Amino acid sequence: MSYAARVLKETIEKNPGQNHFHQALTEILPTLEPYLKEHPECEKDGLLERLVEPERQIIFRIPWVDDSGAVQVNRGYRVQYNSVFGPYKGGIRFHPSVNLDTIKFLGFEQTFKNSLTGLPMGGGKGGSDFDPKGKSDREVMAFCQSLVTELYRHIGADTDVPAGDIGVGAREIGFIYGQYKRITGVFDGTMTGKSPIYGGSLGRKEATGYGLVYFTEQILESLGATFKDKRVVISGAGNVAIYAAEKAIQLGAKVITMSDSNGYILDKAGINLDTVKLIKEQQRGRISEYVKHHSGVEYFDKGIVWQVPCDIALPCATQNELNGEDAKALIGNNCLVVAEGSNMSTTMDAVHLLQKSSTIYAPGKAANAGGVAVSGLEMAQNSSRLFWTAEEVDQKLRVIMKNIYTTVSTTAIKYAEKKDLVAGANIGGFARLCEAMLLQGVI
């Protein structure tokens, strides 16, 4: 049994029932085989055993009082996965589905993603099973303040720097940071994704979506193509989806779908983003309301967007949202590129189908690294007390995403094949982690 296969088997046995974590391990570890054979020192120093085990896992209760005066209790998590490159860095997710399994898989993926950016950031992730949907601003504030009353002990600008994720936007980050500052008496860069009015970076809200499109642009360039006149299918209607759509439209594409947990819209004339922003960012409404504003639009409360013929597919909603049947539909419709805006958007069977086809598949740890990249830029601005323009941030983001693509594609050519961006991303991220861990000794 190979080194990677042995560690995979042992880790799955040690963490029973954590299916998302198992999936992430199964997707990553076998692809590292060519590098591990070339570098036997990895096994000698137990690098995989150390890498798959988080440095710290924190679980805590979050009591809060709702508007009716009833006491509610949620569970909070922070997994500080790997600090070899710097402070733990990764978002906080609020969603009923959040559990330790979810946070561990996200933290593991985040460690590779942050490595690929080349910025001084470790990997981590956090969250809670709290659902902000339908809650008043006061209830969300009460929950966030209770969360930070425990979490503040474990985070800091040089220790662990959280950000937003699903269910955690500008409102939630504001409440979290305000309580952190109140308790610690320190105004520093402990949170990213802050409003620019109190230390956030311009371009952070757009960063994951823009970065996804910049990465996809590099893939298209390798095919001798561009976004111009391409039909783009996008899932989701949050920050990632909205700003991926915005940048794709700026580059000449036609975005024809967006979705939320209730259904999706199909606008063959091209999505009107002003309407989507009104519904989702201002009114906090459902995507179905889009049909009230525009004629000729179809709304489907069942089905999924991947059946819609397209040139480019950008999953931007959640994990495992694109399965084998969806992959077959995309391949059958001659889709050029599937690039993940959400983390582990694609199931393993779908990945295998896409890799065997002419469709190029780009994993999230590379394609959606733009968000954490600009979080890193926000940390740099906070540390130096500087404030960069939106144009400066966007330029730096574009360079980072181009560098990530170069690392991924050249690593794929060296260890696998040109279009195997999964192996390229996994080995590219691991190689940097491996070198840094060896230099720092057994810690």
Coordinates of C-alpha atoms in Angstrom, one line a residue:
M1 CA 0.0 0.0 0.0
S2 CA 1.4 3.4 -0.9
Y3 CA 2.1 6.1 1.6
A4 CA -0.9 8.3 0.5
A5 CA -3.3 5.3 0.4
R6 CA -2.2 4.2 3.9
V7 CA -2.7 7.7 5.4
L8 CA -6.1 8.0 3.7
K9 CA -7.3 4.7 5.1
E10 CA -6.1 5.4 8.6
T11 CA -7.5 9.0 8.6
I12 CA -11.0 7.8 7.4
E13 CA -11.0 5.1 10.1
K14 CA -10.0 7.7 12.8
N15 CA -12.8 10.1 11.8
P16 CA -15.9 8.0 11.3
G17 CA -19.0 9.5 9.8
Q18 CA -17.3 12.7 8.5
N19 CA -18.3 12.2 4.9
H20 CA -17.4 15.6 3.6
F21 CA -14.0 15.4 5.2
H22 CA -13.5 11.9 3.8
Q23 CA -14.5 13.2 0.3
A24 CA -11.9 16.0 0.5
L25 CA -9.2 13.6 1.6
T26 CA -10.1 11.1 -1.1
E27 CA -10.0 13.9 -3.7
I28 CA -6.6 15.2 -2.7
L29 CA -4.3 12.5 -1.2
P30 CA -4.2 10.0 -4.2
T31 CA -3.3 12.9 -6.6
L32 CA -0.1 13.5 -4.5
E33 CA 1.4 10.1 -5.3
P34 CA 3.8 11.3 -8.1
Y35 CA 5.2 14.1 -5.8
L36 CA 5.5 11.7 -2.8
K37 CA 7.5 9.2 -4.9
E38 CA 9.8 11.9 -5.9
H39 CA 10.2 13.2 -2.3
P40 CA 10.6 10.2 0.1
E41 CA 11.5 12.6 2.9
C42 CA 7.7 13.4 3.1
E43 CA 7.0 9.9 4.5
K44 CA 10.1 9.9 6.7
D45 CA 8.9 13.1 8.4
G46 CA 5.3 12.0 8.6
L47 CA 4.1 15.1 6.6
L48 CA 0.7 13.6 5.5
E49 CA -0.1 12.4 9.0
R50 CA 0.6 15.9 10.3
L51 CA -1.3 17.6 7.4
V52 CA -4.5 15.7 7.7
E53 CA -4.8 16.3 11.5
P54 CA -5.9 19.9 12.4
E55 CA -3.6 21.7 14.8
R56 CA -6.6 22.6 16.9
Q57 CA -10.4 22.0 16.9
I58 CA -12.6 24.3 19.0
I59 CA -16.3 23.5 19.7
F60 CA -18.4 25.8 21.9
R61 CA -22.0 26.7 22.8
I62 CA -23.6 29.9 21.7
P63 CA -26.6 31.0 23.9
W64 CA -28.6 34.0 22.8
V65 CA -32.1 35.5 23.3
D66 CA -34.5 35.9 20.4
D67 CA -37.1 38.6 19.9
S68 CA -39.8 36.7 21.9
G69 CA -37.5 36.5 24.9
A70 CA -36.8 32.8 24.5
V71 CA -33.2 31.5 25.0
Q72 CA -31.8 29.8 22.0
V73 CA -28.6 27.7 21.9
N74 CA -26.5 27.0 18.9
R75 CA -23.1 25.3 18.4
G76 CA -20.0 27.0 17.2
Y77 CA -16.8 25.7 15.6
R78 CA -13.4 26.9 14.8
V79 CA -10.9 24.5 13.2
Q80 CA -7.4 25.9 13.1
Y81 CA -5.9 23.6 10.5
N82 CA -2.4 24.6 9.6
S83 CA -0.3 27.7 10.5
V84 CA 2.9 26.9 8.6
F85 CA 2.6 30.0 6.5
G86 CA 1.1 32.4 9.0
P87 CA -2.1 33.1 11.0
Y88 CA -4.9 30.7 10.4
K89 CA -7.1 32.2 7.7
G90 CA -10.6 31.1 6.6
G91 CA -14.2 32.2 6.8
I92 CA -17.1 31.7 9.2
R93 CA -20.2 30.0 7.9
F94 CA -23.7 30.3 9.3
H95 CA -26.0 27.5 8.1
P96 CA -28.2 24.8 9.7
S97 CA -26.1 22.1 7.9
V98 CA -22.8 23.2 9.6
N99 CA -21.1 20.6 11.8
L100 CA -17.6 19.6 12.6
D101 CA -17.4 17.5 9.4
T102 CA -18.2 20.5 7.3
I103 CA -15.7 22.8 9.0
K104 CA -12.9 20.2 8.9
F105 CA -13.3 19.6 5.1
L106 CA -13.4 23.4 4.5
G107 CA -10.4 24.0 6.7
F108 CA -8.4 21.2 4.9
E109 CA -9.3 22.7 1.5
Q110 CA -8.5 26.2 2.7
T111 CA -5.0 25.1 3.7
F112 CA -4.2 24.1 0.1
K113 CA -6.0 27.2 -1.3
N114 CA -4.1 29.6 0.9
S115 CA -0.8 27.9 0.0
L116 CA -1.6 28.4 -3.7
T117 CA -2.0 32.2 -3.3
G118 CA 1.6 32.5 -2.1
L119 CA 0.5 34.9 0.6
P120 CA 1.5 34.5 4.3
M121 CA -1.7 32.8 5.5
G122 CA -2.3 29.5 7.2
G123 CA -5.6 27.5 6.8
G124 CA -8.6 27.5 9.0
K125 CA -12.4 27.6 9.0
G126 CA -15.3 28.2 11.4
G127 CA -19.0 28.4 11.6
S128 CA -22.3 27.6 13.4
D129 CA -25.5 25.8 12.8
F130 CA -27.3 29.2 13.3
D131 CA -29.6 30.2 10.4
P132 CA -29.7 34.0 9.8
K133 CA -32.6 33.7 7.4
G134 CA -35.8 35.2 8.8
K135 CA -34.0 36.6 11.8
S136 CA -34.2 40.3 12.8
D137 CA -31.1 42.5 12.9
R138 CA -31.3 42.5 16.7
E139 CA -31.4 38.7 16.8
V140 CA -28.4 38.4 14.4
M141 CA -26.5 40.9 16.5
A142 CA -27.3 39.0 19.7
F143 CA -26.1 35.8 18.2
C144 CA -22.9 37.3 16.8
Q145 CA -22.0 38.9 20.1
S146 CA -22.5 35.7 22.0
L147 CA -20.4 33.8 19.4
V148 CA -17.5 36.3 19.8
T149 CA -17.7 36.2 23.6
E150 CA -16.2 32.8 23.4
L151 CA -14.3 33.0 20.0
Y152 CA -12.3 36.1 20.9
R153 CA -10.0 33.9 23.1
H154 CA -8.8 32.0 20.0
I155 CA -8.4 34.7 17.3
G156 CA -6.2 37.7 16.7
A157 CA -4.4 39.5 13.9
D158 CA -1.3 37.3 14.3
T159 CA -3.1 34.2 15.4
D160 CA -6.3 33.5 13.5
V161 CA -8.1 35.9 11.1
P162 CA -11.7 34.9 10.2
A163 CA -13.8 36.3 7.4
G164 CA -17.3 35.8 5.9
D165 CA -18.7 32.8 4.2
I166 CA -22.2 31.5 3.5
G167 CA -24.7 33.3 5.8
V168 CA -22.0 35.7 7.0
G169 CA -22.0 39.0 5.1
A170 CA -21.3 42.7 5.9
R171 CA -23.9 42.8 8.6
E172 CA -22.6 39.8 10.4
I173 CA -19.0 40.7 10.1
G174 CA -19.8 44.2 11.5
F175 CA -21.5 42.7 14.6
I176 CA -18.7 40.2 15.1
Y177 CA -15.9 42.7 14.7
G178 CA -17.6 45.3 16.9
Q179 CA -18.0 42.8 19.8
Y180 CA -14.4 41.6 19.3
K181 CA -13.1 45.2 19.6
R182 CA -15.4 45.9 22.6
I183 CA -14.1 42.9 24.5
T184 CA -10.4 43.1 23.6
G185 CA -10.0 46.9 23.4
V186 CA -7.9 46.3 20.2
F187 CA -8.6 47.7 16.8
D188 CA -6.6 45.5 14.4
G189 CA -6.9 43.2 11.4
T190 CA -8.5 40.3 13.2
M191 CA -11.5 40.1 10.8
T192 CA -11.4 40.5 7.0
G193 CA -14.3 41.4 4.8
K194 CA -15.0 44.5 7.0
S195 CA -16.6 47.5 5.5
P196 CA -14.0 49.9 4.0
I197 CA -15.3 52.6 6.3
Y198 CA -13.7 50.9 9.3
G199 CA -10.6 49.2 7.8
G200 CA -11.9 46.8 5.2
S201 CA -10.4 46.5 1.7
L202 CA -12.1 47.8 -1.4
G203 CA -12.9 45.0 -3.8
R204 CA -13.2 42.3 -1.0
K205 CA -17.0 41.7 -1.7
E206 CA -16.3 41.2 -5.4
A207 CA -13.1 39.3 -5.0
T208 CA -14.2 35.6 -5.1
G209 CA -16.4 36.1 -8.1
Y210 CA -14.0 38.3 -9.9
G211 CA -11.1 35.9 -9.2
L212 CA -13.1 33.0 -10.4
V213 CA -13.6 34.7 -13.7
Y214 CA -10.0 35.8 -14.0
F215 CA -8.9 32.2 -13.4
T216 CA -11.4 30.9 -16.0
E217 CA -10.2 33.6 -18.4
Q218 CA -6.7 32.0 -18.2
I219 CA -8.2 28.6 -19.1
L220 CA -10.1 30.1 -22.0
E221 CA -6.9 31.8 -23.2
S222 CA -5.1 28.4 -23.2
L223 CA -7.9 27.2 -25.5
G224 CA -7.5 30.3 -27.8
A225 CA -10.9 31.6 -26.6
T226 CA -12.3 34.5 -24.5
F227 CA -15.5 35.3 -22.6
K228 CA -16.9 37.3 -25.4
D229 CA -20.3 36.0 -26.6
K230 CA -20.1 32.9 -24.3
R231 CA -23.2 31.6 -22.6
V232 CA -22.5 31.4 -18.9
V233 CA -24.6 29.3 -16.5
I234 CA -24.2 30.3 -12.8
S235 CA -25.7 28.7 -9.7
G236 CA -26.3 30.7 -6.5
A237 CA -27.2 34.4 -6.0
G238 CA -24.9 35.4 -3.2
N239 CA -21.7 37.5 -3.4
V240 CA -19.7 34.9 -5.4
A241 CA -22.4 34.3 -8.0
I242 CA -23.3 38.0 -8.4
Y243 CA -19.8 39.2 -8.9
A244 CA -18.8 36.3 -11.1
A245 CA -21.7 37.3 -13.2
E246 CA -20.7 41.0 -13.1
K247 CA -17.1 40.3 -14.3
A248 CA -18.2 37.8 -16.9
I249 CA -20.7 40.3 -18.4
Q250 CA -17.9 43.0 -18.3
L251 CA -15.8 40.6 -20.4
G252 CA -18.5 40.2 -23.0
A253 CA -20.3 37.1 -21.8
K254 CA -24.0 36.5 -21.5
V255 CA -25.0 35.1 -18.1
I256 CA -28.3 33.3 -18.4
T257 CA -29.0 31.6 -15.1
M258 CA -28.8 32.3 -11.3
S259 CA -30.4 30.4 -8.5
D260 CA -31.1 30.1 -4.8
S261 CA -32.3 27.2 -2.6
N262 CA -35.8 27.5 -3.9
G263 CA -35.2 27.4 -7.6
Y264 CA -33.5 29.1 -10.6
I265 CA -34.2 31.7 -13.3
L266 CA -33.4 31.4 -17.0
D267 CA -33.1 34.7 -18.8
K268 CA -31.9 33.9 -22.3
A269 CA -31.6 37.6 -23.1
G270 CA -29.0 37.9 -20.3
I271 CA -29.4 38.4 -16.5
N272 CA -30.0 41.9 -15.4
L273 CA -27.6 42.2 -12.4
D274 CA -29.1 45.5 -11.1
T275 CA -32.4 43.6 -10.5
V276 CA -30.6 40.6 -8.8
K277 CA -28.7 43.0 -6.5
L278 CA -31.9 44.8 -5.6
I279 CA -33.6 41.5 -4.7
K280 CA -30.7 39.7 -2.9
E281 CA -28.6 42.5 -1.5
Q282 CA -31.2 45.1 -0.5
Q283 CA -34.5 43.2 -0.1
R284 CA -33.0 39.9 1.0
G285 CA -35.6 38.3 -1.2
R286 CA -35.9 35.1 -3.3
I287 CA -34.6 34.8 -6.9
S288 CA -38.1 33.9 -8.0
E289 CA -39.0 37.6 -7.6
Y290 CA -36.8 38.4 -10.7
V291 CA -39.7 37.4 -13.0
K292 CA -41.8 40.3 -11.7
H293 CA -39.3 42.7 -13.1
H294 CA -38.5 41.2 -16.5
S295 CA -40.6 39.6 -19.2
G296 CA -39.6 36.5 -21.1
V297 CA -37.9 35.0 -18.1
E298 CA -38.6 31.4 -16.9
Y299 CA -38.5 30.4 -13.3
F300 CA -38.1 26.7 -12.2
D301 CA -38.8 25.7 -8.7
K302 CA -37.5 22.2 -9.5
G303 CA -34.5 21.1 -11.5
I304 CA -31.0 22.5 -11.6
V305 CA -29.2 24.9 -13.9
W306 CA -26.7 22.4 -15.3
Q307 CA -29.2 21.0 -17.7
V308 CA -29.2 24.4 -19.5
P309 CA -26.9 24.5 -22.6
C310 CA -23.9 26.7 -22.0
D311 CA -20.3 27.3 -22.9
I312 CA -19.1 27.9 -19.3
A313 CA -20.5 26.6 -16.0
L314 CA -19.7 28.3 -12.7
P315 CA -21.1 26.6 -9.6
C316 CA -21.2 29.2 -6.9
A317 CA -23.7 27.9 -4.4
T318 CA -22.5 25.1 -2.1
Q319 CA -20.6 21.8 -1.9
N320 CA -21.7 18.8 -4.0
E321 CA -24.1 20.8 -6.1
L322 CA -23.0 19.3 -9.4
N323 CA -23.3 15.5 -9.7
G324 CA -22.6 12.9 -12.3
E325 CA -25.9 13.4 -14.2
D326 CA -25.2 17.1 -14.3
A327 CA -21.7 16.5 -15.6
K328 CA -23.1 14.3 -18.4
A329 CA -25.5 17.1 -19.4
L330 CA -22.7 19.7 -19.5
I331 CA -20.5 17.4 -21.5
G332 CA -23.3 16.6 -23.9
N333 CA -23.9 20.3 -24.4
N334 CA -20.2 20.8 -25.3
C335 CA -19.5 23.0 -22.2
L336 CA -15.9 24.2 -22.5
V337 CA -15.1 24.9 -18.8
V338 CA -16.5 24.0 -15.4
A339 CA -14.8 26.2 -12.7
E340 CA -15.8 26.0 -9.1
G341 CA -16.9 29.2 -7.3
S342 CA -18.1 27.3 -4.2
N343 CA -15.9 24.8 -2.3
M344 CA -16.0 21.2 -3.5
S345 CA -19.0 22.0 -5.7
T346 CA -18.6 18.9 -7.7
T347 CA -19.1 15.3 -6.6
M348 CA -16.3 12.8 -7.2
D349 CA -18.2 10.9 -9.9
A350 CA -18.8 14.2 -11.7
V351 CA -15.1 15.1 -11.5
H352 CA -14.1 11.8 -13.0
L353 CA -16.6 12.3 -15.9
L354 CA -15.4 15.8 -16.6
Q355 CA -11.8 14.8 -16.5
K356 CA -12.4 12.0 -19.1
S357 CA -14.2 14.5 -21.4
S358 CA -13.0 17.5 -23.4
T359 CA -14.5 19.8 -20.8
I360 CA -11.9 21.4 -18.5
Y361 CA -12.6 21.2 -14.8
A362 CA -11.1 23.7 -12.3
P363 CA -11.3 22.9 -8.6
G364 CA -12.3 25.5 -6.1
K365 CA -9.1 25.5 -4.2
A366 CA -7.6 27.2 -7.2
A367 CA -10.5 28.8 -9.0
N368 CA -12.2 30.5 -6.1
A369 CA -9.0 31.6 -4.2
G370 CA -9.7 35.2 -5.1
G371 CA -11.7 35.9 -1.9
V372 CA -9.0 34.8 0.5
A373 CA -6.3 36.5 -1.7
V374 CA -8.0 39.9 -1.2
S375 CA -8.5 39.0 2.5
G376 CA -4.7 38.6 2.6
L377 CA -4.4 42.0 0.9
E378 CA -6.8 43.5 3.5
M379 CA -4.5 42.0 6.3
A380 CA -1.5 43.7 4.6
Q381 CA -3.4 47.1 4.5
N382 CA -4.4 46.8 8.1
S383 CA -0.9 45.9 9.2
S384 CA 0.6 48.9 7.4
R385 CA -2.3 51.3 8.1
L386 CA -2.6 51.8 4.3
F387 CA -5.7 52.0 2.1
W388 CA -5.4 50.9 -1.5
T389 CA -7.8 52.0 -4.3
A390 CA -10.2 49.5 -5.9
E391 CA -8.1 49.6 -9.1
E392 CA -5.0 48.7 -7.1
V393 CA -6.7 45.8 -5.4
D394 CA -8.2 44.5 -8.6
Q395 CA -4.9 44.6 -10.4
K396 CA -3.2 42.7 -7.6
L397 CA -6.1 40.1 -7.6
R398 CA -5.7 39.6 -11.3
V399 CA -2.0 39.0 -11.0
I400 CA -2.5 36.5 -8.1
M401 CA -5.1 34.5 -10.0
K402 CA -2.9 34.4 -13.1
N403 CA 0.0 33.2 -10.9
I404 CA -2.2 30.5 -9.4
Y405 CA -3.2 29.3 -12.8
T406 CA 0.5 29.3 -13.9
T407 CA 1.4 27.2 -10.8
V408 CA -1.5 24.8 -11.3
S409 CA -1.1 24.3 -15.1
T410 CA 2.7 23.9 -15.0
T411 CA 2.5 21.5 -12.0
A412 CA -0.2 19.5 -13.9
I413 CA 2.1 19.2 -17.0
K414 CA 5.0 18.0 -14.8
Y415 CA 3.1 15.4 -12.7
A416 CA 0.0 14.5 -14.6
E417 CA -1.4 15.9 -17.9
K418 CA -2.1 19.4 -19.1
K419 CA -5.8 19.5 -18.4
D420 CA -5.6 17.8 -15.0
L421 CA -6.0 21.0 -13.0
V422 CA -7.0 18.9 -9.9
A423 CA -3.6 17.3 -9.7
G424 CA -2.0 20.6 -10.5
A425 CA -3.8 22.4 -7.7
N426 CA -3.3 19.7 -5.1
I427 CA 0.4 19.1 -5.8
G428 CA 1.1 22.8 -6.3
G429 CA -0.4 23.6 -2.9
F430 CA 1.1 20.6 -1.2
A431 CA 4.7 21.2 -2.5
R432 CA 4.8 24.6 -0.8
L433 CA 3.3 23.2 2.4
C434 CA 5.8 20.3 2.3
E435 CA 8.8 22.5 2.0
A436 CA 7.7 24.9 4.8
M437 CA 6.8 22.0 7.2
L438 CA 10.2 20.3 6.6
L439 CA 12.1 23.6 7.3
Q440 CA 10.2 24.2 10.5
G441 CA 10.8 20.7 12.0
V442 CA 8.3 18.4 13.7
I443 CA 5.7 20.8 15.2

